[in-house]
Short mmCIF file of C-alpha atoms in Angstrom, two decimals:
data_model
loop_
_atom_site.label_atom_id
_atom_site.label_comp_id
_atom_site.label_asym_id
_atom_site.label_seq_id
_atom_site.Cartn_x
_atom_site.Cartn_y
_atom_site.Cartn_z
CA UNK A 13 125.43 73.84 106.77
CA UNK A 14 122.25 72.10 107.47
CA UNK A 15 121.74 68.56 108.81
CA UNK A 16 119.54 65.97 107.19
CA UNK A 17 116.64 67.06 109.38
CA UNK A 18 116.95 70.61 108.32
CA UNK A 19 116.91 69.55 104.74
CA UNK A 20 113.24 70.52 104.14
CA UNK A 21 113.85 74.13 105.89
CA UNK A 22 116.86 74.52 103.25
CA UNK A 23 114.37 73.68 100.34
CA UNK A 24 111.96 75.94 101.69
CA UNK A 25 114.43 78.98 102.07
CA UNK A 26 115.88 78.17 98.50
CA UNK A 27 112.06 78.06 97.07
CA UNK A 28 111.10 81.30 99.10
CA UNK A 29 114.15 83.22 97.95
CA UNK A 30 113.87 82.47 94.44
CA UNK A 31 110.15 83.18 94.36
CA UNK A 32 108.23 79.84 94.05
CA UNK A 33 106.55 80.18 97.03
CA UNK A 34 103.33 81.45 98.67
CA UNK A 35 104.02 84.88 99.66
CA UNK A 36 102.10 87.26 102.22
CA UNK A 37 102.37 90.77 102.60
CA UNK A 38 100.61 93.67 104.43
CA UNK A 39 100.34 97.49 104.67
CA UNK A 40 102.99 99.07 106.77
CA UNK A 41 103.59 102.93 107.85
CA UNK A 42 104.54 105.23 105.00
CA UNK A 43 103.78 108.44 106.47
CA UNK A 44 105.44 110.50 109.21
CA UNK A 45 104.30 110.37 112.68
CA UNK A 46 102.75 106.74 112.69
CA UNK A 47 103.46 104.01 114.97
CA UNK A 48 105.83 101.24 114.23
CA UNK A 49 104.50 98.25 112.11
CA UNK A 50 104.38 94.63 113.23
CA UNK A 51 104.23 91.57 110.82
CA UNK A 52 104.24 87.96 111.85
CA UNK A 53 105.53 89.06 115.05
CA UNK A 54 108.46 90.99 113.58
CA UNK A 55 108.41 94.68 114.75
CA UNK A 56 109.96 97.38 112.61
CA UNK A 57 110.49 100.90 114.02
CA UNK A 58 108.68 103.68 112.07
CA UNK A 59 111.92 105.57 111.59
CA UNK A 60 115.56 104.96 111.47
CA UNK A 61 118.50 107.23 111.27
CA UNK A 62 120.92 106.54 108.58
CA UNK A 63 123.82 108.62 107.40
CA UNK A 64 122.55 111.33 109.72
CA UNK A 65 119.21 111.38 107.97
CA UNK A 66 115.75 110.03 109.13
CA UNK A 67 114.44 107.44 107.17
CA UNK A 68 110.58 106.49 107.48
CA UNK A 69 109.31 102.90 107.04
CA UNK A 70 107.81 102.58 103.62
CA UNK A 71 106.23 98.95 103.85
CA UNK A 72 106.84 95.27 104.93
CA UNK A 73 106.56 92.05 103.21
CA UNK A 74 106.89 88.37 104.27
CA UNK A 75 108.66 85.67 102.22
CA UNK A 76 107.80 82.21 102.91
CA UNK A 77 106.66 78.83 101.50
CA UNK A 78 103.45 76.91 102.83
CA UNK A 79 103.81 77.05 106.59
CA UNK A 80 107.65 77.76 106.78
CA UNK A 81 108.62 81.66 106.91
CA UNK A 82 111.81 82.99 105.76
CA UNK A 83 111.92 86.36 106.47
CA UNK A 84 110.09 89.60 106.86
CA UNK A 85 111.45 92.65 104.86
CA UNK A 86 111.28 96.32 105.80
CA UNK A 87 112.12 99.20 103.21
CA UNK A 88 113.19 102.66 104.73
CA UNK A 89 113.38 105.67 102.46
CA UNK A 90 113.36 109.38 102.96
CA UNK A 91 110.50 110.20 101.03
CA UNK A 92 107.75 107.19 101.28
CA UNK A 93 105.85 106.56 98.29
CA UNK A 94 103.35 103.90 96.87
CA UNK A 95 105.22 104.20 93.55
CA UNK A 96 108.11 101.83 92.81
CA UNK A 97 109.83 103.98 89.99
CA UNK A 98 109.86 106.92 92.29
CA UNK A 99 111.66 104.82 95.02
CA UNK A 100 113.95 103.25 92.78
CA UNK A 101 115.01 106.71 91.50
CA UNK A 102 116.02 108.07 94.87
CA UNK A 103 119.52 109.04 95.37
CA UNK A 104 119.48 109.38 99.33
CA UNK A 105 120.19 106.92 101.97
CA UNK A 106 117.97 103.97 102.11
CA UNK A 107 117.79 100.67 103.96
CA UNK A 108 116.20 97.21 103.40
CA UNK A 109 116.23 95.28 106.43
CA UNK A 110 115.50 91.47 106.82
CA UNK A 111 114.37 89.96 109.78
CA UNK A 112 115.12 86.26 109.66
CA UNK A 113 112.57 83.64 110.64
CA UNK A 114 114.26 80.35 109.11
CA UNK A 115 117.51 78.91 109.84
CA UNK A 116 119.60 78.89 106.45
CA UNK A 117 122.85 79.45 104.92
CA UNK A 118 123.31 83.10 103.62
CA UNK A 119 124.59 81.34 100.08
CA UNK A 120 121.02 80.44 99.39
CA UNK A 121 119.91 84.38 99.30
CA UNK A 122 123.35 85.10 97.38
CA UNK A 123 122.40 82.74 94.65
CA UNK A 124 118.77 84.17 94.27
CA UNK A 125 120.14 87.79 94.26
CA UNK A 126 122.64 86.75 91.65
CA UNK A 127 120.01 85.09 89.49
CA UNK A 128 117.62 87.89 89.63
CA UNK A 129 120.07 90.62 88.84
CA UNK A 130 121.02 88.73 85.81
CA UNK A 131 117.31 88.11 84.86
CA UNK A 132 116.52 92.04 85.10
CA UNK A 133 119.60 93.76 84.20
CA UNK A 134 120.81 94.40 80.53
CA UNK A 135 123.82 92.90 79.35
CA UNK A 136 125.51 96.44 79.48
CA UNK A 137 124.44 96.89 82.96
CA UNK A 138 125.43 93.33 84.02
CA UNK A 139 128.93 94.29 82.62
CA UNK A 140 129.24 97.52 84.68
CA UNK A 141 128.13 95.72 87.89
CA UNK A 142 130.01 92.47 87.37
CA UNK A 143 133.26 93.21 89.85
CA UNK A 144 130.97 94.99 92.33
CA UNK A 145 128.08 92.60 92.34
CA UNK A 146 130.91 89.63 93.01
CA UNK A 147 132.34 91.62 95.93
CA UNK A 148 128.88 92.12 97.32
CA UNK A 149 127.97 88.40 96.85
CA UNK A 150 131.11 87.56 98.47
CA UNK A 151 130.01 89.79 101.56
CA UNK A 152 126.84 88.22 101.50
CA UNK A 153 128.04 84.65 101.68
CA UNK A 154 130.47 85.45 104.42
CA UNK A 155 127.45 85.82 106.76
CA UNK A 156 127.37 82.15 106.87
CA UNK A 157 124.35 80.43 108.71
CA UNK A 158 121.41 82.72 109.00
CA UNK A 159 119.32 82.05 112.50
CA UNK A 160 115.84 83.34 113.54
CA UNK A 161 116.42 86.54 115.08
CA UNK A 162 119.10 87.86 113.06
CA UNK A 163 118.92 90.98 111.40
CA UNK A 164 120.34 91.58 108.08
CA UNK A 165 120.66 95.32 106.80
CA UNK A 166 121.44 96.37 103.13
CA UNK A 167 122.02 100.14 103.45
CA UNK A 168 122.83 102.79 100.77
CA UNK A 169 124.93 105.77 101.90
CA UNK A 170 125.39 108.42 99.21
CA UNK A 171 129.28 108.85 98.46
CA UNK A 172 130.09 105.39 99.93
CA UNK A 173 127.88 102.75 98.61
CA UNK A 174 126.25 99.74 99.77
CA UNK A 175 126.71 98.42 103.33
CA UNK A 176 125.99 95.07 104.39
CA UNK A 177 125.43 94.29 108.00
CA UNK A 178 124.26 91.51 110.28
CA UNK A 179 122.98 92.46 113.78
CA UNK A 180 124.56 95.70 113.32
CA UNK A 181 128.19 94.49 112.47
CA UNK A 182 129.29 95.47 108.88
CA UNK A 183 130.32 92.59 106.82
CA UNK A 184 133.03 94.52 104.90
CA UNK A 185 133.70 97.69 103.19
CA UNK A 186 131.05 99.66 101.28
CA UNK A 187 130.45 98.57 97.94
CA UNK A 188 130.44 101.86 95.83
CA UNK A 189 127.47 102.73 93.23
CA UNK A 190 123.87 103.67 93.49
CA UNK A 191 123.37 101.62 90.57
CA UNK A 192 124.30 98.35 92.40
CA UNK A 193 121.87 99.41 95.22
CA UNK A 194 119.21 100.07 92.39
CA UNK A 195 119.86 96.44 90.93
CA UNK A 196 119.16 94.91 94.38
CA UNK A 197 116.37 96.79 95.41
CA UNK A 198 114.67 96.30 92.05
CA UNK A 199 114.48 92.61 92.86
CA UNK A 200 112.04 93.50 95.60
CA UNK A 201 110.24 96.39 94.45
CA UNK A 202 110.92 96.38 90.58
CA UNK A 203 108.91 95.86 87.53
CA UNK A 204 109.60 92.27 87.57
CA UNK A 205 109.90 91.64 91.48
CA UNK A 206 110.60 88.52 93.02
CA UNK A 207 107.14 88.25 94.28
CA UNK A 208 104.17 90.73 93.60
CA UNK A 209 102.59 90.58 97.01
CA UNK A 210 105.63 91.25 98.60
CA UNK A 211 106.34 94.24 96.35
CA UNK A 212 102.98 95.56 97.26
CA UNK A 213 103.50 95.11 100.92
CA UNK A 214 106.92 96.91 100.62
CA UNK A 215 105.17 99.78 98.73
CA UNK A 216 102.80 100.26 101.63
CA UNK A 217 99.74 99.09 99.70
CA UNK A 218 96.77 97.23 101.80
CA UNK A 219 96.93 93.85 101.95
#
């Protein structure tokens, strides 16, 4: 939990996570053979291996408010694209990596994700996702206090599901369903993404 001196940072995280913020994004690697990308001092490898498959960095985006910066997000996919619909339609392994820059409880991120899923998904979809979304939310809450330097990965592994980890340590069992992962990813790159400029950064578009 935050002490009194950290109240402003807690509020900043909340605003950054819910989209009432000043965001910045930059173009990042979205083609094979390029160098690793760096945003706000946070370096992301140009490729990672997930489920025995090499993924490429599609783009980077910063979440922050005023001078406070919450995290830099990087999206890894098997087939890089600047088209959000194509990325959301993928069925292979994917990774959404958050490099934390601001001390804050993970519950703030949980609240934001839950609100966004409810806003973006139809009532029918929400009903299908309900139990699994609750399971994922509990895992996210279990991360506790996030600290600068932490790395939070939200991976999708075909046949297993969504795997949440902090600094390489899984937060629980995989939560099944590519529809759940798509609902989470849509928050970042979907039609009603949490922040348009962050979306463009993750899509690898020029800043």
